[in-house]
Coordinates of C-alpha atoms and ligand atoms in Angstrom, one line a residue:
M26 CA 0.0 0.0 0.0
T27 CA 1.4 3.4 -0.9
F28 CA 1.3 6.2 1.7
S29 CA 0.6 9.6 0.2
T30 CA 0.4 13.1 1.7
L31 CA -0.5 16.5 0.3
Y32 CA 1.8 19.4 1.4
N33 CA -0.2 22.5 0.8
N34 CA 0.1 26.3 0.9
A35 CA 3.9 26.8 0.3
K36 CA 6.0 29.1 -1.8
I37 CA 8.0 26.5 -3.5
A38 CA 11.6 27.2 -4.8
T39 CA 11.8 24.2 -7.2
M40 CA 15.2 25.3 -8.5
T41 CA 14.2 23.9 -11.9
S42 CA 12.6 26.2 -14.5
D43 CA 13.8 29.4 -16.1
K44 CA 11.7 31.5 -13.6
P45 CA 13.7 32.9 -10.8
Y46 CA 14.3 30.1 -8.3
G47 CA 11.7 28.1 -10.3
L48 CA 9.3 29.7 -7.8
I49 CA 5.7 28.4 -7.5
E50 CA 3.4 30.7 -5.5
N51 CA 0.5 29.0 -3.5
G52 CA 2.2 25.6 -4.3
A53 CA 1.2 22.2 -3.3
L54 CA 3.1 18.8 -3.5
V55 CA 1.9 15.2 -3.4
I56 CA 4.4 12.9 -1.8
S57 CA 4.1 9.2 -2.2
D58 CA 6.3 6.8 -0.3
G59 CA 9.0 9.4 0.0
W60 CA 9.0 10.5 -3.6
I61 CA 7.5 13.6 -5.3
K62 CA 4.5 12.5 -7.3
W63 CA 2.9 15.8 -8.2
I64 CA 3.8 19.5 -7.9
G65 CA 2.0 22.7 -8.9
Q66 CA -0.4 25.3 -7.8
K67 CA -3.1 24.1 -5.5
K68 CA -5.9 25.3 -7.8
N69 CA -4.5 22.8 -10.4
L70 CA -4.5 19.8 -8.0
P71 CA -6.0 16.7 -9.8
S72 CA -9.2 15.5 -8.1
E73 CA -7.6 12.1 -7.2
F74 CA -5.3 13.9 -4.7
R75 CA -8.0 16.1 -3.1
T76 CA -8.9 13.6 -0.4
L77 CA -5.3 13.0 0.8
S78 CA -4.3 13.8 4.3
E79 CA -2.9 17.3 4.3
K80 CA -0.1 19.3 5.9
N81 CA -0.5 23.0 5.8
L82 CA 2.9 24.8 5.3
E83 CA 1.3 28.1 6.1
G84 CA 2.7 30.2 3.2
R85 CA 6.4 29.4 4.1
L86 CA 9.2 29.1 1.6
L87 CA 10.0 25.4 0.7
T88 CA 13.4 24.6 -0.9
P89 CA 15.1 21.4 -1.7
A90 CA 17.1 20.2 1.4
L91 CA 20.5 21.9 1.1
I92 CA 23.6 20.1 0.2
D93 CA 27.1 20.8 1.6
C94 CA 29.1 19.1 -1.2
H95 CA 32.7 19.6 0.2
T96 CA 33.7 19.2 3.8
H97 CA 36.6 17.8 5.8
L98 CA 34.5 17.8 9.0
V99 CA 35.9 14.6 10.5
Y100 CA 39.2 15.5 12.2
G101 CA 40.8 15.6 15.6
G102 CA 42.1 18.6 17.5
S103 CA 42.1 22.3 16.6
R104 CA 44.3 24.8 14.7
A105 CA 43.5 27.9 16.6
T106 CA 47.2 28.5 17.3
E107 CA 47.9 28.5 13.5
F108 CA 45.2 31.1 13.2
E109 CA 47.1 33.3 15.6
L110 CA 50.3 32.7 13.6
R111 CA 48.6 33.7 10.4
L112 CA 47.3 36.8 12.0
K113 CA 50.9 37.6 12.9
G114 CA 51.9 37.3 9.2
A115 CA 52.8 33.7 8.6
S116 CA 51.2 32.2 5.4
Y117 CA 49.3 29.0 5.1
E118 CA 52.2 27.6 2.9
E119 CA 54.8 28.6 5.4
I120 CA 53.0 26.9 8.3
S121 CA 52.5 23.8 6.1
G122 CA 56.2 23.9 5.2
R123 CA 57.2 23.8 8.9
G124 CA 55.2 20.6 9.4
G125 CA 52.2 22.4 10.8
G126 CA 49.0 22.8 8.8
I127 CA 47.4 19.6 7.5
L128 CA 50.1 17.5 9.2
S129 CA 49.3 18.8 12.7
T130 CA 45.7 17.7 12.2
V131 CA 47.0 14.3 10.9
K132 CA 48.8 13.9 14.3
S133 CA 45.6 14.7 16.4
T134 CA 43.4 12.6 14.1
R135 CA 45.7 9.6 14.4
N136 CA 45.8 10.0 18.2
A137 CA 42.0 9.9 18.5
S138 CA 40.1 6.6 18.8
E139 CA 37.2 6.1 16.4
E140 CA 34.8 6.9 19.3
E141 CA 36.7 10.1 20.2
L142 CA 36.8 11.2 16.6
F143 CA 33.0 10.6 16.2
A144 CA 32.4 12.6 19.4
E145 CA 34.5 15.5 18.2
S146 CA 33.0 15.6 14.8
L147 CA 29.3 15.2 15.8
P148 CA 28.9 18.9 16.9
R149 CA 30.3 20.1 13.6
F150 CA 28.0 17.8 11.7
D151 CA 25.0 19.0 13.8
A152 CA 25.9 22.6 13.3
I153 CA 25.9 22.1 9.4
I154 CA 22.6 20.1 9.3
A155 CA 20.8 22.6 11.6
E156 CA 20.6 24.9 8.6
G157 CA 18.4 22.8 6.4
V158 CA 21.2 20.5 5.1
G159 CA 20.1 17.0 4.1
T160 CA 23.3 15.7 2.4
V161 CA 26.8 16.3 3.5
E162 CA 30.0 15.2 1.7
I163 CA 32.8 14.2 4.0
K164 CA 36.4 13.6 3.0
S165 CA 39.1 11.6 4.6
G166 CA 42.7 12.8 4.3
Y167 CA 43.9 13.4 7.9
G168 CA 44.7 9.7 8.5
L169 CA 47.1 9.1 5.5
D170 CA 47.6 5.4 6.4
L171 CA 45.4 2.4 6.0
H172 CA 44.1 2.2 9.6
N173 CA 43.4 5.9 10.0
E174 CA 41.9 6.6 6.6
I175 CA 39.5 3.7 7.3
K176 CA 38.8 5.1 10.8
M177 CA 37.9 8.5 9.4
L178 CA 35.6 7.1 6.7
R179 CA 33.8 4.8 9.2
V180 CA 33.2 7.9 11.4
A181 CA 31.8 9.7 8.4
R182 CA 29.4 6.9 7.6
K183 CA 28.4 6.6 11.3
L184 CA 27.5 10.4 11.5
G185 CA 25.0 9.9 8.7
K186 CA 23.4 7.0 10.3
E187 CA 23.2 8.7 13.7
R188 CA 21.3 11.6 12.3
N189 CA 19.6 10.0 9.4
V190 CA 21.2 12.4 7.0
R191 CA 22.8 11.3 3.7
V192 CA 26.6 11.3 3.8
K193 CA 28.6 11.0 0.7
T194 CA 32.3 10.1 1.4
S195 CA 35.4 10.9 -0.6
F196 CA 38.7 9.2 -0.1
L197 CA 41.4 11.9 0.1
G198 CA 44.5 9.9 0.7
A199 CA 46.4 12.2 -1.6
H200 CA 45.9 15.2 0.7
A201 CA 49.4 15.5 2.2
I202 CA 52.6 13.5 2.5
P203 CA 52.6 11.9 5.9
P204 CA 55.8 12.1 8.1
E205 CA 56.8 8.5 7.5
F206 CA 57.0 9.3 3.8
T207 CA 58.8 12.7 4.0
G208 CA 60.7 13.2 0.7
K209 CA 59.1 10.1 -0.8
A210 CA 55.9 11.5 -2.4
D211 CA 55.9 9.0 -5.2
A212 CA 56.3 6.0 -2.9
Y213 CA 53.4 7.4 -0.8
I214 CA 51.2 7.6 -4.0
D215 CA 52.1 4.0 -4.8
Y216 CA 51.2 3.0 -1.2
I217 CA 47.7 4.6 -1.3
C218 CA 47.0 3.2 -4.8
S219 CA 48.1 -0.3 -4.0
E220 CA 47.0 -0.7 -0.4
V221 CA 44.8 2.0 1.1
L222 CA 42.4 2.8 -1.8
P223 CA 41.7 -0.9 -2.6
A224 CA 41.0 -1.6 1.1
V225 CA 38.7 1.4 1.5
H226 CA 36.9 0.3 -1.6
E227 CA 36.6 -3.2 -0.4
E228 CA 34.7 -1.9 2.7
N229 CA 32.5 0.3 0.5
L230 CA 33.8 3.4 2.4
A231 CA 34.4 5.7 -0.5
D232 CA 31.7 7.1 -2.8
A233 CA 34.4 9.1 -4.7
V234 CA 38.1 9.8 -4.7
D235 CA 39.6 13.3 -4.2
G236 CA 43.1 14.7 -4.3
F237 CA 45.0 17.9 -3.5
C238 CA 46.9 19.1 -6.6
E239 CA 49.1 21.8 -5.4
N240 CA 52.7 22.8 -5.0
I241 CA 52.5 22.0 -1.3
A242 CA 50.8 18.7 -2.0
F243 CA 50.8 16.6 -5.2
S244 CA 51.6 17.1 -8.9
T245 CA 49.3 16.4 -11.8
K246 CA 51.4 13.3 -12.5
Q247 CA 50.9 11.9 -9.0
I248 CA 47.3 12.7 -9.1
S249 CA 46.9 11.0 -12.5
K250 CA 48.2 7.8 -10.8
V251 CA 45.5 8.0 -8.2
F252 CA 42.8 8.7 -10.8
E253 CA 44.0 5.7 -13.0
K254 CA 43.5 3.4 -10.0
T255 CA 40.2 5.1 -9.3
S256 CA 38.8 4.5 -12.8
M257 CA 39.9 0.9 -12.5
L258 CA 37.8 0.6 -9.4
G259 CA 34.9 2.4 -11.2
L260 CA 34.6 5.3 -8.6
P261 CA 34.0 8.9 -9.5
M262 CA 36.6 11.6 -9.0
K263 CA 36.9 15.1 -7.6
L264 CA 39.9 17.3 -7.2
H265 CA 41.2 20.3 -5.2
A266 CA 42.6 22.3 -8.0
E267 CA 44.2 25.7 -8.5
Q268 CA 43.6 26.9 -4.9
L269 CA 47.0 28.5 -4.3
S270 CA 48.6 28.3 -7.7
N271 CA 47.9 26.9 -11.2
L272 CA 49.2 23.4 -11.9
G273 CA 46.6 22.4 -14.5
G274 CA 44.5 20.4 -12.0
A275 CA 41.3 21.5 -13.5
V276 CA 42.2 20.3 -17.0
L277 CA 43.4 17.0 -15.5
A278 CA 40.0 16.7 -13.5
A279 CA 38.1 17.5 -16.7
N280 CA 40.1 14.9 -18.8
Y281 CA 39.1 12.2 -16.3
G282 CA 35.5 13.3 -16.4
A283 CA 35.6 14.2 -12.7
L284 CA 32.4 15.2 -11.0
S285 CA 34.0 18.4 -9.7
A286 CA 37.1 20.5 -9.5
D287 CA 37.1 22.6 -6.3
H288 CA 38.5 25.9 -5.1
L289 CA 39.8 27.3 -8.6
E290 CA 40.9 30.7 -7.6
Y291 CA 43.9 30.3 -9.9
I292 CA 42.2 28.6 -12.8
D293 CA 43.0 29.9 -16.3
Q294 CA 40.9 29.9 -19.5
N295 CA 42.1 26.5 -20.5
G296 CA 40.9 25.0 -17.3
V297 CA 37.6 26.8 -17.6
D298 CA 37.1 25.5 -21.2
A299 CA 38.0 22.0 -20.3
M300 CA 35.6 21.9 -17.4
A301 CA 32.8 23.3 -19.6
Q302 CA 33.4 20.6 -22.1
S303 CA 33.4 17.8 -19.6
G304 CA 30.5 19.1 -17.6
T305 CA 32.7 19.1 -14.5
V306 CA 31.2 21.2 -11.7
A307 CA 33.2 24.0 -10.2
V308 CA 32.8 24.0 -6.5
L309 CA 33.8 27.4 -5.1
L310 CA 34.7 27.6 -1.4
P311 CA 34.4 31.2 -0.1
G312 CA 35.1 30.1 3.5
A313 CA 38.7 29.2 2.5
F314 CA 39.1 32.4 0.4
Y315 CA 38.0 34.4 3.4
T316 CA 40.1 32.6 6.0
L317 CA 43.3 32.7 4.0
C318 CA 42.6 36.4 3.2
E319 CA 43.1 35.4 -0.4
T320 CA 42.9 38.2 -2.9
K321 CA 42.8 36.3 -6.1
L322 CA 39.1 35.8 -7.0
P323 CA 37.8 32.7 -8.8
P324 CA 37.0 33.9 -12.3
L325 CA 33.2 33.8 -11.9
K326 CA 32.4 35.6 -15.2
A327 CA 34.6 33.3 -17.3
L328 CA 33.1 30.2 -15.6
L329 CA 29.5 31.4 -16.1
Q330 CA 30.2 32.5 -19.7
A331 CA 31.6 29.1 -20.5
G332 CA 28.6 27.4 -18.9
V333 CA 30.5 25.6 -16.1
P334 CA 28.0 24.6 -13.4
L335 CA 28.7 26.4 -10.1
A336 CA 28.3 24.9 -6.7
I337 CA 29.5 26.3 -3.3
A338 CA 30.3 24.6 -0.1
T339 CA 31.7 25.2 3.4
D340 CA 35.0 23.3 2.9
C341 CA 34.6 22.8 6.7
N342 CA 38.1 22.0 7.9
P343 CA 40.4 23.0 10.8
G344 CA 42.9 25.0 8.8
S345 CA 41.7 27.0 5.9
S346 CA 37.9 27.0 6.6
P347 CA 36.6 26.4 10.1
L348 CA 33.1 27.1 8.8
T349 CA 30.0 25.1 9.8
S350 CA 27.3 27.4 8.2
I351 CA 26.1 26.8 4.7
L352 CA 23.9 30.0 4.9
L353 CA 27.0 32.1 5.7
C354 CA 28.8 30.3 2.9
M355 CA 25.9 31.5 0.6
N356 CA 26.3 35.0 1.9
M357 CA 30.0 35.0 1.3
A358 CA 29.6 33.6 -2.2
C359 CA 27.5 36.7 -3.0
T360 CA 29.5 39.3 -1.1
L361 CA 33.0 38.0 -1.9
F362 CA 32.6 36.3 -5.3
G363 CA 29.8 38.3 -6.8
M364 CA 27.3 35.5 -7.1
T365 CA 23.6 36.2 -7.1
P366 CA 21.4 34.9 -4.2
E367 CA 19.8 32.6 -6.8
E368 CA 23.2 31.2 -8.0
A369 CA 24.2 30.7 -4.3
L370 CA 21.0 28.7 -3.7
S371 CA 21.4 26.6 -6.8
G372 CA 25.0 26.1 -5.8
V373 CA 23.9 24.4 -2.5
T374 CA 21.0 22.5 -4.1
R375 CA 20.8 21.5 -7.8
V376 CA 24.4 22.0 -8.7
A377 CA 25.8 20.6 -5.4
A378 CA 23.8 17.4 -6.1
K379 CA 25.5 17.2 -9.5
A380 CA 28.9 17.6 -7.9
L381 CA 28.1 14.6 -5.9
G382 CA 26.7 12.5 -8.7
I383 CA 23.2 12.4 -7.1
G384 CA 21.5 15.0 -9.3
N385 CA 18.9 12.4 -10.5
E386 CA 17.7 11.9 -6.9
V387 CA 17.9 15.3 -5.0
G388 CA 18.7 18.9 -5.4
T389 CA 15.5 20.1 -7.1
I390 CA 11.8 19.9 -6.3
E391 CA 10.3 18.0 -9.2
V392 CA 8.4 14.8 -9.9
G393 CA 10.4 11.7 -9.5
K394 CA 12.9 13.2 -7.0
K395 CA 13.1 12.3 -3.3
A396 CA 11.0 14.3 -0.8
E397 CA 13.8 16.1 1.0
F398 CA 13.0 19.7 1.8
A399 CA 13.8 22.6 4.0
L400 CA 11.0 24.9 5.2
W401 CA 12.0 28.4 6.0
N402 CA 10.5 31.4 7.9
V403 CA 11.3 33.9 5.2
D404 CA 9.3 35.8 2.7
Q405 CA 11.6 35.6 -0.3
P406 CA 14.4 33.1 -1.2
A407 CA 17.1 35.9 -1.4
E408 CA 16.8 36.1 2.4
L409 CA 18.6 32.9 2.7
A410 CA 21.8 34.4 1.4
Y411 CA 21.2 37.9 2.8
R412 CA 21.5 37.4 6.5
M413 CA 24.7 36.6 8.5
G414 CA 24.6 34.4 11.6
Y415 CA 20.8 33.9 11.6
N416 CA 19.1 30.6 11.0
P417 CA 15.5 30.9 9.7
L418 CA 14.9 27.2 9.3
A419 CA 11.4 26.2 10.4
E420 CA 11.6 22.5 9.8
M421 CA 13.4 19.8 7.8
I422 CA 11.0 17.6 5.9
I423 CA 12.6 14.4 4.9
V424 CA 9.9 11.8 4.1
Ligands
DI6_13 N1 42.4 22.5 0.6 C1 41.9 23.0 1.7 O1 41.4 24.1 1.8 C2 41.9 22.0 2.8 N2 42.4 20.9 2.2 C3 42.8 21.2 1.0 O2 43.3 20.4 0.2 C4 42.7 22.5 4.0 C5 42.9 21.4 4.9 C6 43.6 21.9 6.1 O3 44.3 23.0 6.2 O4 43.6 21.1 7.1
FE14 FE1 38.9 21.1 0.8

């Protein structure tokens, strides 16, 4: 027997049509067994649905449940001291070169038990989902060995189960060179390709594979090795590219048909064109831009002109973006990068879903998609990106 409900009297930001936000005034929705069966204006409701049990949304704004498509929220410890150092003039690269940065988080993450790591990460996860987020991507990359990468990814899966929120995991073994491989980056890449990634895959712990292509991390050649292994295993790819310099990571990601290339402050026209051609999503991360006091803006106009789909995400991590607010991220995307509030909202819904390869299930409100919504106490959708530090969520509706 199917179980159907009529959700009535909402302003629905479907994020589908050409209309701004795909907005439907006086909208209604029929949900059947967790899937959207009908959507439109209440006055057009087919008679067969008129007797369904009804939930009145009282004129509120309904959006797709938001999606944070790039986080590193599972980690041990804190990097507040590094924040103080940066305020005194040290750069992110300098701190990383001195063995601080990512490697200091690797140390605290390795020292934490699975239970401790879960307990430390849960409040960050809760902060993110409290703002209407129904899907969170979580990367590994602070374990950097078999045991600790698996530990991180198990914690990520467990967070999703604990809160009944979708978690998509990405294996980020190629994030930094761990101390036991200092000066042996190629040997480390061989190790993750031959031992860690296959074991992670065997346990079904990675929904995608990511890498950090950067002067302070891995070259395009090293990332290619990881991607070769990834395609053999049939997993999708993502890449941190052109965050601090341009190594050609975006072109590499596009050539492998990656789901997304992320950061992109230093991307050039070649990279933009390659991404447009492959349909690779650009995930912009204003929290990292802000935290590192970056001055080079991602080339928004060039990306839009080429038709590259644009997502945004918190990049929640202890070093370059200690941000657990997707709404503030939307605000920053507008104020710092010049995105419109509508582009910001599609960047955390429709396009974020595409960046995770789940665009056929979630990210818009249309027939055939899952019933996962956020209901807001706001009058117009632009308010979601407009405020800072205020959470107008009325209710998550995940059927
Ligand atoms: N780019 C980032 O912004 C994060 N990782 C990456 O590859 C930073 C991670 C950290 O500093 O801990
Ligand atoms: Fe990141």
